Each structure stands twice: as C-alpha cells, then as structure tokens.
C-alpha cells in the first residue's frame, strides 16, 4: 500500500460521516406535487410480514377460463416478477393446480399507514397486456373497434425493456427498447400512419394510455410513451411492462390482512437493544484497544449505515430488499464479524509491538497478518450466504441461476425470510472488508503520522521513545 498521509484520516472520516448522515435524512427534491427521491433513508426500509404484517390474497382465472398447469405456472412467475419489481422479497406464492388458485402473501410497503388490501392486490392481478394499435377507433363504451381492434402493431412480447425517462419539458415518459422484429414492424406501421395522417394508440389491456400523432417514419429500436404521468405512475407502468402480461385474466376470490408474528413493538425493542449494544461495544473497543478501538468504532458505524443502504437500495431508482427477523439476525451477525475482524487486527498489532517492531512496521505487519484470518472466516460465510440466496431466492435471480444445476431437481422454493438472511449476510461481509479492513487501515496509518499519536501505548504496546 502506498504511503498514507495525515489528511487521509479526515477524508475517510468525512466520507463515513456523510454516508451515515444521508441514511438518517435521505435526499429528496420536491417539484410541484412531484417528489423525487435521490437517496433513501433508514425509514424507507420495507419490513417483512413477520414484523409488520401484510396481505393474503387468492387469485383464480376469470369465469370461463380453463387454465392449464403451464398457464398457471406462467401466471405465478409473472406475479413473482411483479413483486420483485416492487422490491418485495419476503413474499410467498403458491400454485394450487387442483383448485386453479394462486395464493400470494406479501408485506406492507414502507411508509404505509392506511392499508387498503384491495388497492394492494389490484396491481398484481392486472393482465397488463401492452399493445400498440393503428389509429384510435372506439365505440361509445371506449372499447377499440375497426382498424384499431384489427391492426395490432406491437405487443408486450416485442418489448425488450421499459424504463422511466424525462422529456425536454421535464415530463415523465416511458422509454421502450424493442426487439429487431418489433423495430421492423414499428417502422412499417409509422411509415403507413404518417402517410395516412393516422395516430398510433397505446393500450394497457382495454385502457388507452397514449394516442400520439405520427408525423414521420420511426426506424430506431426505441419508442416512447408520453402522458401526464407522475413519477410513481411512470414507474408502475414500466414495471408492469417489464414483468410481462398474464396469460389470462385473474379474479380476486379472497383477500385479508395478515397480523405480524412479532409486530412493530418488537422491532423497536430490537433496534433499541441494538443501539445500546453498539454503545457498549464502542466503549469496550476503545478501553481495550485504545486508538485501534476508536478507529474500529468509526468503521463499524459506517458498516451499519452500509447495511441499511443495502436493504433500502440507497438510490431512489433502485429497489431494496425486504427486512425480516432473520435479516436482522444477519445484520447483527455481520456487525459481530466486523467487531471480530477489528479485534484480530488490534491483537496482531499489539503482538508486533511487543515483539520489538517499530510502530509503522507493527501496523503493516498487524494488518497483513490479520487479513489472512479475517479472509478465511468471512469467505466461508459468503459461501453459506450464496447458497441461501440461491436455494431460497427467486428462480431468475443471479445466484438461483448459478446454483440451478444443484438445487433445480428439488423444485422451486422461494422463502423470503431465509433469502433475507442470506442477503444481509453477503452485504455485511462485503462491507466488513470495506470498513473493518480497508477504511480502518487507512485511518489508523494516517493517525500514526501525527507526532502526538506515535506513542506505542496508544496501540497496545509498551511505552518507548520513537
């Protein structure tokens, strides 16, 4: 590692302090009635069913639809994908083939106070069939007829991805990337509509969401949907398009709220206990290990803030993860491993000083020797976390895909509470290397450059003159 100078401590401290601060306050921008979140705060954490409760809903195919097992599986996967786009990982989704039912349980959203089960399930059960149609011919009830009904230009299957954008007037739009086949069809349709002075209407199921005029042929592989969308409406529409359409209409046969097994009172008690434990750990580390202990406390504060960041998603455009009781256990275990990593390093530094090495030599050797033990203990936990996320996560996640040859023959097993444990563990281990290994080393080596802080006693050694 290159020579660390005195200002490095203050730079690292400032970065960690800002990181902790934004997790408390967040960063939002209000423009009229539109609030844009750039950085999420700790209160944006989505709590699991076991802590906050949620919804139990049963979907069935609409009357007259005889759904096959393959169609039921397809509908179940679409619902799971919609839950994922909403940042819900603590969910349960079962398919009852004999009774043609799909049973879904999922938690409340963060910040919800007046919970409406009907509104919560509506978005999941919508067919969400996106179509681009020629012109805008409708009957008195608003249902498309004539050429609009007959000439479907693009469907949801022609769309690769959908994202939210902003046009030159600062209005929210949905940007669609379409397939090569869809690009060809769209090019031909826009050429025809431009020549005939027709519009291309855009529909979600049987509701028109835009009806733009076509002035010229469009040959790119991008299309946009414009309208008077709020940020939430634009994101919701993009999520529906990305999740895909259901193979048939669903009806809600029953729904109810689920009471939490622990409740918010238990959550608050755990948070208070965690804060008290952190204070005791901080005092212990400073008393036992002096300056290395002081530096480790700063690193641990950054690690806790980083764990909150991993759960919320940090940036406004990123989905977070649902935090369950096992997830909280994963955070506690990760912080404990962070404490252990700092203790290992501090003890190694102390041993090197008592063996007669200079302060600079003891710091280098202490961190180098401590890293081997820290790496070995942490990497085994990473393997466990990956297995938990692969075995109990959603079927199309990275780790589930990676481990499919191992767990595929057991069938699908999505268990959000176990996934939450694996997620917080792997996030905690990564932050452990960032904070307990890298940041602590930079700060401690920087502080050792100050003459007043070069006494070996401050690092656990025997007092002597440098």
Short mmCIF file of C-alpha atoms in Angstrom, two decimals:
data_model
loop_
_atom_site.label_atom_id
_atom_site.label_comp_id
_atom_site.label_asym_id
_atom_site.label_seq_id
_atom_site.Cartn_x
_atom_site.Cartn_y
_atom_site.Cartn_z
CA UNK A 1 0.00 0.00 0.00
CA UNK A 2 1.28 3.48 -0.84
CA UNK A 3 2.30 5.82 1.96
CA UNK A 4 -0.73 7.13 3.85
CA UNK A 5 -0.61 10.82 4.79
CA UNK A 6 -2.21 12.76 7.65
CA UNK A 7 -5.24 14.13 5.73
CA UNK A 8 -6.40 10.61 4.84
CA UNK A 9 -7.99 10.10 8.27
CA UNK A 10 -10.15 13.20 7.90
CA UNK A 11 -11.13 12.30 4.34
CA UNK A 12 -12.24 8.79 5.33
CA UNK A 13 -13.98 10.13 8.44
CA UNK A 14 -15.85 12.72 6.36
CA UNK A 15 -16.96 10.11 3.81
CA UNK A 16 -18.26 7.79 6.55
CA UNK A 17 -19.96 10.68 8.37
CA UNK A 18 -21.72 11.78 5.17
CA UNK A 19 -22.70 8.18 4.49
CA UNK A 20 -24.21 7.84 7.96
CA UNK A 21 -25.88 11.25 7.70
CA UNK A 22 -27.69 10.62 4.42
CA UNK A 23 -29.02 7.34 5.80
CA UNK A 24 -30.71 9.37 8.53
CA UNK A 25 -32.04 12.24 6.42
CA UNK A 26 -32.21 10.89 2.86
CA UNK A 27 -32.17 13.22 -0.14
CA UNK A 28 -35.34 14.25 -1.95
CA UNK A 29 -36.40 17.03 -4.34
CA UNK A 30 -39.89 18.50 -4.47
CA UNK A 31 -41.12 19.94 -7.78
CA UNK A 32 -44.78 20.92 -7.54
CA UNK A 33 -46.67 17.82 -6.45
CA UNK A 34 -43.87 15.54 -7.65
CA UNK A 35 -41.33 14.38 -5.08
CA UNK A 36 -38.23 12.70 -6.46
CA UNK A 37 -36.13 10.57 -4.12
CA UNK A 38 -32.42 10.54 -4.93
CA UNK A 39 -31.17 8.83 -1.78
CA UNK A 40 -33.37 6.76 0.50
CA UNK A 41 -33.23 6.99 4.28
CA UNK A 42 -33.41 4.37 7.02
CA UNK A 43 -37.17 4.85 7.48
CA UNK A 44 -37.67 3.66 3.88
CA UNK A 45 -36.83 0.09 4.92
CA UNK A 46 -39.56 -2.33 3.93
CA UNK A 47 -40.30 -4.59 6.89
CA UNK A 48 -41.29 -8.22 6.40
CA UNK A 49 -44.57 -9.93 7.18
CA UNK A 50 -43.18 -11.25 10.47
CA UNK A 51 -42.58 -7.69 11.72
CA UNK A 52 -45.27 -5.55 10.12
CA UNK A 53 -47.87 -7.88 8.65
CA UNK A 54 -49.23 -7.81 5.13
CA UNK A 55 -51.78 -9.26 2.73
CA UNK A 56 -53.07 -12.73 1.93
CA UNK A 57 -54.79 -12.88 -1.46
CA UNK A 58 -56.13 -15.71 -3.60
CA UNK A 59 -56.34 -15.30 -7.38
CA UNK A 60 -58.36 -17.50 -9.71
CA UNK A 61 -58.75 -17.45 -13.52
CA UNK A 62 -61.71 -15.36 -14.65
CA UNK A 63 -65.03 -17.11 -15.28
CA UNK A 64 -64.96 -19.35 -18.33
CA UNK A 65 -61.16 -19.69 -18.49
CA UNK A 66 -59.82 -23.24 -18.26
CA UNK A 67 -56.19 -22.61 -17.38
CA UNK A 68 -53.62 -25.34 -17.96
CA UNK A 69 -50.85 -26.10 -15.46
CA UNK A 70 -48.37 -24.38 -17.77
CA UNK A 71 -50.52 -21.24 -17.85
CA UNK A 72 -50.89 -21.32 -14.06
CA UNK A 73 -47.11 -21.59 -13.72
CA UNK A 74 -46.67 -18.69 -16.16
CA UNK A 75 -49.13 -16.53 -14.20
CA UNK A 76 -47.37 -17.37 -10.94
CA UNK A 77 -43.99 -16.35 -12.35
CA UNK A 78 -45.42 -13.04 -13.62
CA UNK A 79 -46.83 -12.29 -10.16
CA UNK A 80 -43.47 -13.13 -8.56
CA UNK A 81 -41.71 -10.82 -11.01
CA UNK A 82 -44.15 -8.01 -10.22
CA UNK A 83 -43.43 -8.46 -6.53
CA UNK A 84 -39.70 -8.25 -7.23
CA UNK A 85 -40.08 -5.01 -9.21
CA UNK A 86 -41.84 -3.59 -6.15
CA UNK A 87 -38.83 -4.54 -4.01
CA UNK A 88 -40.72 -7.30 -2.18
CA UNK A 89 -38.54 -10.33 -1.43
CA UNK A 90 -40.37 -11.53 1.70
CA UNK A 91 -43.28 -12.99 -0.24
CA UNK A 92 -44.88 -16.39 -0.61
CA UNK A 93 -46.52 -17.52 -3.84
CA UNK A 94 -48.13 -20.94 -4.21
CA UNK A 95 -50.00 -22.58 -7.07
CA UNK A 96 -52.94 -24.86 -6.24
CA UNK A 97 -53.45 -26.75 -9.51
CA UNK A 98 -56.38 -28.88 -8.33
CA UNK A 99 -58.47 -25.81 -7.48
CA UNK A 100 -56.92 -23.46 -10.08
CA UNK A 101 -55.78 -20.98 -7.44
CA UNK A 102 -52.73 -18.80 -6.93
CA UNK A 103 -52.18 -17.87 -3.28
CA UNK A 104 -49.95 -14.88 -2.57
CA UNK A 105 -48.76 -13.37 0.71
CA UNK A 106 -46.67 -10.21 0.84
CA UNK A 107 -45.83 -7.45 3.37
CA UNK A 108 -46.90 -3.83 3.63
CA UNK A 109 -44.95 -1.20 1.76
CA UNK A 110 -42.65 1.10 3.72
CA UNK A 111 -44.38 4.25 4.95
CA UNK A 112 -47.93 2.89 4.58
CA UNK A 113 -50.29 3.86 7.40
CA UNK A 114 -53.76 3.36 5.91
CA UNK A 115 -53.51 -0.05 4.33
CA UNK A 116 -56.02 -0.91 1.59
CA UNK A 117 -55.86 -4.61 0.64
CA UNK A 118 -57.96 -4.06 -2.49
CA UNK A 119 -55.56 -1.43 -3.83
CA UNK A 120 -52.59 -3.62 -2.90
CA UNK A 121 -53.77 -6.63 -4.90
CA UNK A 122 -55.14 -4.72 -7.90
CA UNK A 123 -51.74 -4.12 -9.45
CA UNK A 124 -50.73 -7.76 -9.06
CA UNK A 125 -53.87 -9.10 -10.70
CA UNK A 126 -54.00 -6.81 -13.72
CA UNK A 127 -53.42 -8.60 -17.01
CA UNK A 128 -51.12 -5.75 -18.19
CA UNK A 129 -51.26 -6.57 -21.90
CA UNK A 130 -49.44 -3.77 -23.71
CA UNK A 131 -50.42 -3.16 -27.35
CA UNK A 132 -49.68 -0.51 -29.97
CA UNK A 133 -52.65 -0.22 -32.35
CA UNK A 134 -53.36 1.60 -35.60
CA UNK A 135 -55.44 4.76 -35.15
CA UNK A 136 -57.96 5.40 -32.41
CA UNK A 137 -61.36 3.95 -33.23
CA UNK A 138 -63.56 3.20 -30.21
CA UNK A 139 -67.23 2.61 -29.53
CA UNK A 140 -69.41 4.53 -27.07
CA UNK A 141 -68.05 2.46 -24.16
CA UNK A 142 -64.41 3.21 -25.04
CA UNK A 143 -63.62 -0.28 -26.38
CA UNK A 144 -61.45 -0.31 -29.51
CA UNK A 145 -63.16 -1.24 -32.78
CA UNK A 146 -62.45 -1.24 -36.52
CA UNK A 147 -58.86 -0.88 -37.63
CA UNK A 148 -57.75 -0.21 -34.05
CA UNK A 149 -59.09 -3.59 -32.96
CA UNK A 150 -57.82 -5.44 -36.01
CA UNK A 151 -54.37 -3.94 -36.58
CA UNK A 152 -52.06 -4.63 -33.63
CA UNK A 153 -48.65 -3.16 -34.41
CA UNK A 154 -46.66 -4.16 -31.33
CA UNK A 155 -47.30 -6.27 -28.24
CA UNK A 156 -45.54 -6.61 -24.92
CA UNK A 157 -43.55 -9.53 -26.32
CA UNK A 158 -41.91 -7.11 -28.78
CA UNK A 159 -40.51 -5.03 -25.91
CA UNK A 160 -37.05 -5.86 -24.51
CA UNK A 161 -37.21 -3.43 -21.60
CA UNK A 162 -39.03 -0.38 -20.29
CA UNK A 163 -37.56 2.45 -18.22
CA UNK A 164 -38.65 5.82 -16.90
CA UNK A 165 -37.23 8.94 -18.54
CA UNK A 166 -37.84 12.69 -18.66
CA UNK A 167 -38.54 14.66 -21.85
CA UNK A 168 -37.46 18.20 -22.76
CA UNK A 169 -40.44 19.59 -20.82
CA UNK A 170 -39.45 17.72 -17.64
CA UNK A 171 -42.41 15.38 -18.04
CA UNK A 172 -42.09 11.73 -17.15
CA UNK A 173 -42.13 9.31 -20.08
CA UNK A 174 -41.65 5.56 -20.53
CA UNK A 175 -38.82 4.61 -22.86
CA UNK A 176 -39.23 1.24 -24.58
CA UNK A 177 -36.45 -0.75 -26.20
CA UNK A 178 -37.95 -3.04 -28.80
CA UNK A 179 -36.73 -6.20 -30.50
CA UNK A 180 -35.35 -6.25 -34.04
CA UNK A 181 -38.57 -7.86 -35.25
CA UNK A 182 -40.60 -5.22 -33.41
CA UNK A 183 -38.40 -2.48 -34.86
CA UNK A 184 -39.25 -3.64 -38.39
CA UNK A 185 -42.99 -3.79 -37.66
CA UNK A 186 -42.92 -0.39 -35.94
CA UNK A 187 -41.01 1.17 -38.84
CA UNK A 188 -43.53 -0.08 -41.39
CA UNK A 189 -46.51 0.98 -39.25
CA UNK A 190 -45.20 4.51 -38.60
CA UNK A 191 -44.49 4.95 -42.31
CA UNK A 192 -48.07 3.97 -43.16
CA UNK A 193 -49.68 6.05 -40.39
CA UNK A 194 -47.58 9.11 -41.26
CA UNK A 195 -48.67 8.88 -44.90
CA UNK A 196 -52.35 8.48 -43.96
CA UNK A 197 -52.29 11.05 -41.15
CA UNK A 198 -53.20 8.49 -38.51
CA UNK A 199 -52.14 8.16 -34.91
CA UNK A 200 -50.86 5.07 -33.10
CA UNK A 201 -52.78 4.45 -29.90
CA UNK A 202 -51.08 2.71 -27.00
CA UNK A 203 -53.19 0.49 -24.75
CA UNK A 204 -52.74 -1.29 -21.44
CA UNK A 205 -55.38 -4.02 -21.52
CA UNK A 206 -58.50 -2.13 -22.70
CA UNK A 207 -57.44 1.30 -21.44
CA UNK A 208 -55.76 3.79 -23.75
CA UNK A 209 -52.72 5.40 -22.12
CA UNK A 210 -51.49 7.49 -25.07
CA UNK A 211 -52.58 8.39 -28.60
CA UNK A 212 -49.71 10.25 -30.30
CA UNK A 213 -49.89 11.50 -33.87
CA UNK A 214 -47.32 10.02 -36.26
CA UNK A 215 -45.56 12.69 -38.31
CA UNK A 216 -42.76 10.61 -39.83
CA UNK A 217 -41.41 7.10 -40.08
CA UNK A 218 -39.54 5.90 -36.99
CA UNK A 219 -36.70 3.48 -37.70
CA UNK A 220 -34.93 3.29 -34.33
CA UNK A 221 -35.31 0.48 -31.82
CA UNK A 222 -36.78 2.87 -29.24
CA UNK A 223 -40.34 4.02 -28.69
CA UNK A 224 -41.67 6.36 -26.02
CA UNK A 225 -44.96 6.60 -24.19
CA UNK A 226 -45.86 10.15 -23.19
CA UNK A 227 -48.67 11.39 -20.99
CA UNK A 228 -49.44 13.24 -17.79
CA UNK A 229 -47.65 10.68 -15.63
CA UNK A 230 -46.43 11.23 -12.10
CA UNK A 231 -43.13 9.60 -11.16
CA UNK A 232 -44.98 6.79 -9.38
CA UNK A 233 -47.35 6.17 -12.30
CA UNK A 234 -44.50 6.08 -14.80
CA UNK A 235 -42.51 3.62 -12.69
CA UNK A 236 -45.59 1.45 -12.12
CA UNK A 237 -46.30 1.30 -15.85
CA UNK A 238 -42.67 0.49 -16.69
CA UNK A 239 -42.65 -2.25 -14.05
CA UNK A 240 -45.80 -3.83 -15.48
CA UNK A 241 -44.30 -3.86 -18.97
CA UNK A 242 -41.04 -5.37 -17.72
CA UNK A 243 -42.87 -8.04 -15.71
CA UNK A 244 -44.86 -9.18 -18.73
CA UNK A 245 -48.54 -9.85 -19.23
CA UNK A 246 -50.56 -12.53 -17.51
CA UNK A 247 -51.68 -15.34 -19.84
CA UNK A 248 -55.30 -14.86 -18.73
CA UNK A 249 -57.43 -12.53 -16.64
CA UNK A 250 -57.31 -13.08 -12.89
CA UNK A 251 -60.08 -12.52 -10.39
CA UNK A 252 -59.54 -11.91 -6.69
CA UNK A 253 -61.56 -14.58 -4.92
CA UNK A 254 -60.48 -13.55 -1.41
CA UNK A 255 -58.11 -11.27 0.40
CA UNK A 256 -57.33 -10.38 4.00
CA UNK A 257 -54.69 -8.71 6.12
CA UNK A 258 -52.07 -10.77 7.96
CA UNK A 259 -51.19 -9.85 11.53
CA UNK A 260 -47.44 -9.71 12.26
CA UNK A 261 -45.97 -12.51 14.35
CA UNK A 262 -43.81 -10.02 16.27
CA UNK A 263 -45.04 -6.52 15.46
CA UNK A 264 -43.52 -3.05 15.35
CA UNK A 265 -43.13 -3.02 19.14
CA UNK A 266 -40.75 -5.96 18.94
CA UNK A 267 -38.94 -4.24 16.07
CA UNK A 268 -38.47 -1.07 18.10
CA UNK A 269 -37.23 -3.10 21.07
CA UNK A 270 -34.67 -4.84 18.83
CA UNK A 271 -33.49 -1.50 17.43
CA UNK A 272 -33.09 0.00 20.91
CA UNK A 273 -31.26 -3.11 22.10
CA UNK A 274 -29.01 -2.90 19.06
CA UNK A 275 -28.19 0.76 19.75
CA UNK A 276 -27.37 0.00 23.40
CA UNK A 277 -25.21 -2.95 22.36
CA UNK A 278 -23.36 -0.75 19.88
CA UNK A 279 -22.56 1.77 22.63
CA UNK A 280 -21.24 -0.97 24.93
CA UNK A 281 -19.15 -2.42 22.08
CA UNK A 282 -17.75 1.05 21.32
CA UNK A 283 -16.76 1.61 24.95
CA UNK A 284 -15.23 -1.87 25.19
CA UNK A 285 -13.21 -1.45 21.98
CA UNK A 286 -11.83 1.95 23.00
CA UNK A 287 -10.90 0.81 26.53
CA UNK A 288 -9.32 -2.46 25.43
CA UNK A 289 -7.61 -1.40 22.21
CA UNK A 290 -7.30 2.39 22.55
CA UNK A 291 -6.60 4.07 19.21
CA UNK A 292 -7.28 0.97 17.05
CA UNK A 293 -10.50 0.56 19.02
CA UNK A 294 -11.51 4.18 18.35
CA UNK A 295 -10.90 3.73 14.63
CA UNK A 296 -12.84 0.47 14.59
CA UNK A 297 -15.90 2.19 16.10
CA UNK A 298 -15.92 4.67 13.21
CA UNK A 299 -15.67 1.78 10.76
CA UNK A 300 -18.49 -0.11 12.49
CA UNK A 301 -20.74 2.96 12.24
CA UNK A 302 -20.05 3.01 8.51
CA UNK A 303 -20.77 -0.71 8.29
CA UNK A 304 -24.17 -0.34 9.98
CA UNK A 305 -25.04 2.56 7.65
CA UNK A 306 -23.94 0.44 4.71
CA UNK A 307 -26.21 -2.40 5.82
CA UNK A 308 -29.17 0.00 5.90
CA UNK A 309 -28.16 1.19 2.43
CA UNK A 310 -28.11 -2.40 1.15
CA UNK A 311 -31.62 -3.03 2.47
CA UNK A 312 -33.24 0.20 1.23
CA UNK A 313 -31.45 0.22 -2.14
CA UNK A 314 -29.83 3.61 -1.28
CA UNK A 315 -30.57 5.33 -4.59
CA UNK A 316 -34.16 6.28 -5.35
CA UNK A 317 -34.27 4.36 -8.64
CA UNK A 318 -33.03 1.11 -7.08
CA UNK A 319 -35.25 -1.49 -5.45
CA UNK A 320 -34.31 -2.57 -1.96
CA UNK A 321 -34.83 -5.81 -0.08
CA UNK A 322 -37.45 -6.69 2.50
CA UNK A 323 -36.01 -6.85 6.02
CA UNK A 324 -37.25 -9.75 8.14
CA UNK A 325 -36.27 -11.03 11.58
CA UNK A 326 -33.71 -13.45 10.06
CA UNK A 327 -32.44 -10.48 8.03
CA UNK A 328 -31.93 -8.51 11.24
CA UNK A 329 -30.08 -11.53 12.62
CA UNK A 330 -27.86 -11.40 9.53
CA UNK A 331 -27.07 -7.73 10.19
CA UNK A 332 -26.21 -8.47 13.84
CA UNK A 333 -24.00 -11.40 12.81
CA UNK A 334 -22.26 -9.27 10.17
CA UNK A 335 -21.56 -6.47 12.65
CA UNK A 336 -20.28 -9.07 15.11
CA UNK A 337 -17.89 -10.33 12.45
CA UNK A 338 -16.82 -6.74 11.87
CA UNK A 339 -16.00 -6.42 15.58
CA UNK A 340 -14.11 -9.72 15.42
CA UNK A 341 -12.11 -8.51 12.41
CA UNK A 342 -11.06 -5.34 14.24
CA UNK A 343 -10.12 -7.30 17.36
CA UNK A 344 -7.97 -9.71 15.31
CA UNK A 345 -6.12 -6.79 13.71
CA UNK A 346 -5.67 -4.92 17.01
CA UNK A 347 -4.26 -8.04 18.70
CA UNK A 348 -1.84 -8.63 15.83
CA UNK A 349 -0.61 -5.02 16.08
CA UNK A 350 -0.17 -5.43 19.83
CA UNK A 351 1.85 -8.63 19.34
CA UNK A 352 4.11 -7.00 16.76
CA UNK A 353 4.79 -4.01 19.02
CA UNK A 354 5.63 -6.24 21.98
CA UNK A 355 7.93 -8.24 19.72
CA UNK A 356 10.01 -5.08 19.30
CA UNK A 357 8.92 -3.75 15.91
CA UNK A 358 8.62 -0.05 15.20
CA UNK A 359 5.14 1.47 15.12
CA UNK A 360 4.98 1.68 11.33
CA UNK A 361 6.29 -1.86 10.96
CA UNK A 362 3.85 -3.18 13.55
CA UNK A 363 0.90 -1.55 11.79
CA UNK A 364 1.87 -3.02 8.43
CA UNK A 365 2.54 -6.49 9.81
CA UNK A 366 -0.55 -6.43 12.03
CA UNK A 367 -2.91 -5.64 9.18
CA UNK A 368 -1.21 -8.08 6.80
CA UNK A 369 -1.25 -10.99 9.26
CA UNK A 370 -4.74 -10.20 10.48
CA UNK A 371 -6.12 -10.15 6.94
CA UNK A 372 -5.48 -13.87 6.41
CA UNK A 373 -7.58 -14.88 9.41
CA UNK A 374 -10.29 -12.35 8.56
CA UNK A 375 -10.47 -13.53 4.95
CA UNK A 376 -10.73 -17.21 5.91
CA UNK A 377 -13.56 -16.66 8.40
CA UNK A 378 -15.51 -14.32 6.14
CA UNK A 379 -15.23 -16.29 2.91
CA UNK A 380 -16.89 -19.34 4.48
CA UNK A 381 -19.88 -17.19 5.45
CA UNK A 382 -20.03 -15.85 1.88
CA UNK A 383 -20.45 -19.42 0.60
CA UNK A 384 -23.29 -20.04 3.07
CA UNK A 385 -25.00 -16.76 2.10
CA UNK A 386 -24.77 -17.57 -1.62
CA UNK A 387 -26.31 -21.00 -1.03
CA UNK A 388 -29.16 -19.46 1.00
CA UNK A 389 -29.86 -16.87 -1.71
CA UNK A 390 -29.63 -19.45 -4.47
CA UNK A 391 -31.77 -22.09 -2.79
CA UNK A 392 -34.46 -19.82 -1.37
CA UNK A 393 -34.41 -16.80 -3.69
CA UNK A 394 -36.49 -16.12 -6.78
CA UNK A 395 -35.83 -18.53 -9.62
CA UNK A 396 -34.40 -15.96 -12.06
CA UNK A 397 -32.01 -14.29 -9.62
CA UNK A 398 -28.27 -14.47 -10.30
CA UNK A 399 -27.44 -16.94 -7.54
CA UNK A 400 -30.51 -19.09 -8.23
CA UNK A 401 -29.46 -19.35 -11.88
CA UNK A 402 -25.88 -20.11 -10.84
CA UNK A 403 -26.96 -22.90 -8.48
CA UNK A 404 -29.79 -24.28 -10.60
CA UNK A 405 -27.84 -27.46 -11.51
CA UNK A 406 -27.51 -28.17 -7.77
CA UNK A 407 -30.97 -27.24 -6.47
CA UNK A 408 -33.07 -27.45 -9.64
CA UNK A 409 -34.23 -31.01 -9.05
CA UNK A 410 -35.76 -30.00 -5.69
CA UNK A 411 -38.21 -27.67 -7.46
CA UNK A 412 -38.96 -24.01 -6.80
CA UNK A 413 -38.64 -22.93 -3.16
CA UNK A 414 -38.98 -19.20 -2.68
CA UNK A 415 -38.75 -18.35 1.01
CA UNK A 416 -38.27 -14.63 1.60
CA UNK A 417 -37.25 -14.82 5.25
CA UNK A 418 -34.34 -17.18 4.51
CA UNK A 419 -33.37 -15.14 1.44
CA UNK A 420 -33.29 -12.02 3.64
CA UNK A 421 -30.78 -13.72 5.95
CA UNK A 422 -28.51 -14.62 3.03
CA UNK A 423 -28.81 -11.13 1.51
CA UNK A 424 -27.85 -9.27 4.70
CA UNK A 425 -25.02 -11.71 5.38
CA UNK A 426 -23.37 -11.24 2.00
CA UNK A 427 -23.86 -7.45 2.12
CA UNK A 428 -22.37 -7.40 5.62
CA UNK A 429 -19.31 -9.41 4.60
CA UNK A 430 -18.60 -7.07 1.67
CA UNK A 431 -18.91 -4.07 3.98
CA UNK A 432 -16.70 -5.83 6.50
CA UNK A 433 -13.84 -5.81 4.01
CA UNK A 434 -14.54 -2.19 3.06
CA UNK A 435 -14.84 -0.79 6.59
CA UNK A 436 -13.04 -3.14 9.01
CA UNK A 437 -10.14 -3.92 6.68
CA UNK A 438 -9.62 -1.03 4.26
CA UNK A 439 -11.10 2.05 5.98
CA UNK A 440 -9.72 1.13 9.43
CA UNK A 441 -6.25 0.57 7.99
CA UNK A 442 -6.24 3.91 6.17
CA UNK A 443 -7.45 5.81 9.24
CA UNK A 444 -5.06 4.15 11.70
CA UNK A 445 -1.99 4.55 9.47
CA UNK A 446 -2.96 8.19 8.90
CA UNK A 447 -3.30 8.89 12.63
CA UNK A 448 0.09 7.29 13.26
CA UNK A 449 1.70 10.12 11.26
CA UNK A 450 0.79 12.65 13.97
CA UNK A 451 3.64 13.05 16.46
CA UNK A 452 1.27 13.17 19.43
CA UNK A 453 -0.20 9.81 18.42
CA UNK A 454 3.03 7.86 17.89
CA UNK A 455 3.27 6.53 21.43
CA UNK A 456 3.08 2.70 21.18
CA UNK A 457 0.96 2.65 24.34
CA UNK A 458 -1.92 4.08 22.27
CA UNK A 459 -1.76 0.96 20.09
CA UNK A 460 -1.42 -1.60 22.89
CA UNK A 461 2.36 -1.71 23.02
CA UNK A 462 4.94 -0.86 25.67
CA UNK A 463 5.88 2.79 26.02
CA UNK A 464 9.15 3.79 24.42
CA UNK A 465 10.59 6.76 22.57
CA UNK A 466 10.42 6.78 18.73
#
